[in-house]
XYZ file of C-alpha atoms in Angstrom:
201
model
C -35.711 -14.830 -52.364
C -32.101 -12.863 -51.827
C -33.964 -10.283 -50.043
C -35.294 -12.369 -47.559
C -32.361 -14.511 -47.194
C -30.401 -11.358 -46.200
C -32.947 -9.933 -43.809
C -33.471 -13.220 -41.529
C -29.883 -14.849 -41.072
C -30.046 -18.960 -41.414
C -31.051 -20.690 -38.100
C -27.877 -21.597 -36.389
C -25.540 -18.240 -37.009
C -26.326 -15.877 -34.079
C -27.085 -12.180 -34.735
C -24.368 -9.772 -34.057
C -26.130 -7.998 -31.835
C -26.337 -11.258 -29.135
C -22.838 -11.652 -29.978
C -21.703 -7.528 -28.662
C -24.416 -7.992 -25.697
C -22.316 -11.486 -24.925
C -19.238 -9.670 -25.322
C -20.351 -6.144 -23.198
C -21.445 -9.172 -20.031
C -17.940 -10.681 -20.570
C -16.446 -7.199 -20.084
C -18.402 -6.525 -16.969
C -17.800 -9.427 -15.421
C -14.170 -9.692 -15.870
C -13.860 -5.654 -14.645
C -16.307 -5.886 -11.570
C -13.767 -5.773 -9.309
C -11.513 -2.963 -10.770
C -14.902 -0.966 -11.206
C -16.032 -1.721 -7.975
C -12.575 -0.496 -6.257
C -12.741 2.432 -8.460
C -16.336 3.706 -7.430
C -15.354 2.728 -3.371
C -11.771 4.453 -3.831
C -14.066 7.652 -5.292
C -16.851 7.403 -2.309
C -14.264 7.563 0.019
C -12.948 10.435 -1.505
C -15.667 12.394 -2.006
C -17.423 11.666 1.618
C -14.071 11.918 3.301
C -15.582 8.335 4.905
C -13.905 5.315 5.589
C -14.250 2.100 3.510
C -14.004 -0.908 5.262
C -11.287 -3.561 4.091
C -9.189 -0.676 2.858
C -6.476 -1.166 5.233
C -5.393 -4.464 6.771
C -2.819 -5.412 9.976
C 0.041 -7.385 9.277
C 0.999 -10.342 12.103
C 5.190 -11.757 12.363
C 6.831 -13.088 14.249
C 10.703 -12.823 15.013
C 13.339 -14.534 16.856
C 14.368 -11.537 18.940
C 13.718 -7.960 19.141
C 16.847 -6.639 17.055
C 15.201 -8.679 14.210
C 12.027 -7.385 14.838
C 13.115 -3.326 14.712
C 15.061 -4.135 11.867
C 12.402 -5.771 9.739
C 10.150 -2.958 11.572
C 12.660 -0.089 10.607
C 12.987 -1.533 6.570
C 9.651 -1.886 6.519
C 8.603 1.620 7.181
C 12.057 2.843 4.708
C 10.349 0.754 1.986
C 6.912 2.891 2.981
C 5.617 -0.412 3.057
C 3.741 -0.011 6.128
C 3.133 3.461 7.565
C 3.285 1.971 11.398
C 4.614 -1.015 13.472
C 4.392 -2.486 16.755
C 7.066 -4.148 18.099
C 5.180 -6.539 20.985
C 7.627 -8.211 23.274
C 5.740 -9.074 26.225
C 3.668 -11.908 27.404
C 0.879 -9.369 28.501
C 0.885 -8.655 24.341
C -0.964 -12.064 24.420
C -3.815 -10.875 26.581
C -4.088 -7.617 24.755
C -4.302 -9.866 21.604
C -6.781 -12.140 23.462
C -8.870 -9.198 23.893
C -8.475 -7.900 20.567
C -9.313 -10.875 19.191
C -12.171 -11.306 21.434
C -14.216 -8.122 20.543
C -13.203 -8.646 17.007
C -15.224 -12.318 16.871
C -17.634 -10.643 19.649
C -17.619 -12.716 22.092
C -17.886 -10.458 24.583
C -17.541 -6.846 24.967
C -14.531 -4.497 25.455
C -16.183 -3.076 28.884
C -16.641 -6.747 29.966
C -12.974 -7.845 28.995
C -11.689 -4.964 30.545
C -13.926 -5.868 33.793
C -11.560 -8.791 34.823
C -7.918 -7.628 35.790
C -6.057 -10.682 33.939
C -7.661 -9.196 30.740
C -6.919 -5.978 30.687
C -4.748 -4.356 27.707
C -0.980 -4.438 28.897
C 0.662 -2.284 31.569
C 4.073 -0.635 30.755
C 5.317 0.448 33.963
C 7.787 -2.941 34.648
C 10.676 -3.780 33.064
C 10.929 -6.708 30.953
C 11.194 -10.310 32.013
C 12.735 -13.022 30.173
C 9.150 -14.617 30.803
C 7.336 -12.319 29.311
C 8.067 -12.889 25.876
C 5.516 -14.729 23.736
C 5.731 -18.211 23.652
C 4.966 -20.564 20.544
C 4.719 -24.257 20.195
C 4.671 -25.403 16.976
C 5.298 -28.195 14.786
C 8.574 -28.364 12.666
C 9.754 -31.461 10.819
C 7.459 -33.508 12.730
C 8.416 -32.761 15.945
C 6.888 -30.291 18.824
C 9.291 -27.433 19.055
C 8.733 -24.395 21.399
C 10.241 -20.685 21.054
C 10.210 -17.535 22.430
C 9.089 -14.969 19.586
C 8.126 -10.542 19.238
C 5.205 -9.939 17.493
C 5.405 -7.050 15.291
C 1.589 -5.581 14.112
C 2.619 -3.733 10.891
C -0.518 -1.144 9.969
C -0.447 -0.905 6.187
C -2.597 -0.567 3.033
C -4.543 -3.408 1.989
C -3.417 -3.701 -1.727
C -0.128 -3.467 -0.551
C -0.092 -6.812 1.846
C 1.360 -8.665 -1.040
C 4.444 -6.782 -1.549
C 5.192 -6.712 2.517
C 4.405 -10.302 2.659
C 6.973 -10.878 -0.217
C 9.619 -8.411 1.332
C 9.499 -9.525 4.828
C 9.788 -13.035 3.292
C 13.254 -11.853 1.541
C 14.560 -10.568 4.811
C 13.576 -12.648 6.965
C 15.650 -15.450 9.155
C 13.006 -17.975 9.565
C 12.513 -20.709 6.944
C 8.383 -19.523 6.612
C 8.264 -17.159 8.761
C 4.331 -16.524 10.174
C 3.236 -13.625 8.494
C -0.933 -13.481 8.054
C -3.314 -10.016 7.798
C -6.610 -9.303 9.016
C -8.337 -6.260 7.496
C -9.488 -3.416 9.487
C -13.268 -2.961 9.578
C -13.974 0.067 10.959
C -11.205 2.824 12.540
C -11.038 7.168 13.247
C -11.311 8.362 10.319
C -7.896 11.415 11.187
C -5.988 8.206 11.938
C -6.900 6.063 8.619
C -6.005 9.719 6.862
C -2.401 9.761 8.664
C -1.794 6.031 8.026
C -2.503 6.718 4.165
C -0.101 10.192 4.181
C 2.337 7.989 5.856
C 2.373 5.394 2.899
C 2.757 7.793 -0.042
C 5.786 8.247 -1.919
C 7.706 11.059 -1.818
């Protein structure tokens, strides 16, 4: 009767052997993501292709364009970013009208770039005070307006976290607007530079 007790466990105490395959599903589960990265990160390498999400843009604002270069400028010291676009005109707005537009695909770039009023922003002029962007907002629960530069930092996603928190440090505004979309698809030499950029010496 020992024998047989020791061969089929009581009814109630699970076998071991549910309890590691419980155990190897808990692993997997709770790694998916690092494994998946890995294996994506490897792809990438070994393809030389480009894996969407990878990198993201970075949206502030800022009061005024010394603020903006010098966030833009500590940024790039920090390697936290490898490049940033300091936006200070109105005709930024369109451009990021028709960014925006193609990336929700609404309608096409060729179509956008069809009407005049939509076309990505001419350099030639010099600056106006009215082309700076212009916000309305509300702030203590009133409607405020301000003039603002847009800066479009081009970084690594994984490392949105640590410009978010930086730009936060250095930063004049109370909460200043910072938000990232990633980049879906890009030239492949360009994604290459933007990574060389980022590494640390």
């Amino acid at each position: 009767m020992d024998r047989l007790g020791s061969r089929c466990p009581l009814p109630g105490y699970p076998r071991s052997s549910v309890l590691i395959c419980l155990l190897i599903l808990t692993a997997s589960l709770l790694t998916y993501p690092l494994i998946r990265t890995l294996s994506l990160q490897l792809h990438s390498a070994v393809t030389g292709s480009f894996v969407s999400g990878t990198y993201s843009i970075v949206f502030v604002n800022c009061p005024n364009e010394q603020i903006a270069r010098d966030i833009a400028r500590a940024v790039l010291g920090k390697k936290l970013a490898a490049s940033v676009n300091i936006l200070p005109e109105a005709s930024s707005l369109a451009w990021l009208r028709w960014f925006f537009m193609r990336k929700l695909g609404k309608t096409t770039g060729r179509q956008m770039l069809a009407t005049p009023e939509e076309k990505p922003p001419h350099r030639c002029r010099p600056v106006r005070e009215t082309d700076f962007l212009k916000k309305c907002y509300f702030w203590n629960g009133e409607i405020e307006e301000a003039t603002e530069i847009l800066l479009l930092m081009k970084t690594k996603t994984s490392k949105v976290h640590m410009l978010s928190s930086y730009v936060r440090l250095v930063h004049p505004f109370e909460i200043p607007e910072i938000f990232s979309l990633p980049m879906d698809q890009g030239d492949v030499h360009y994604l290459k530079w933007l990574k060389e950029g980022m590494e640390e010496d």
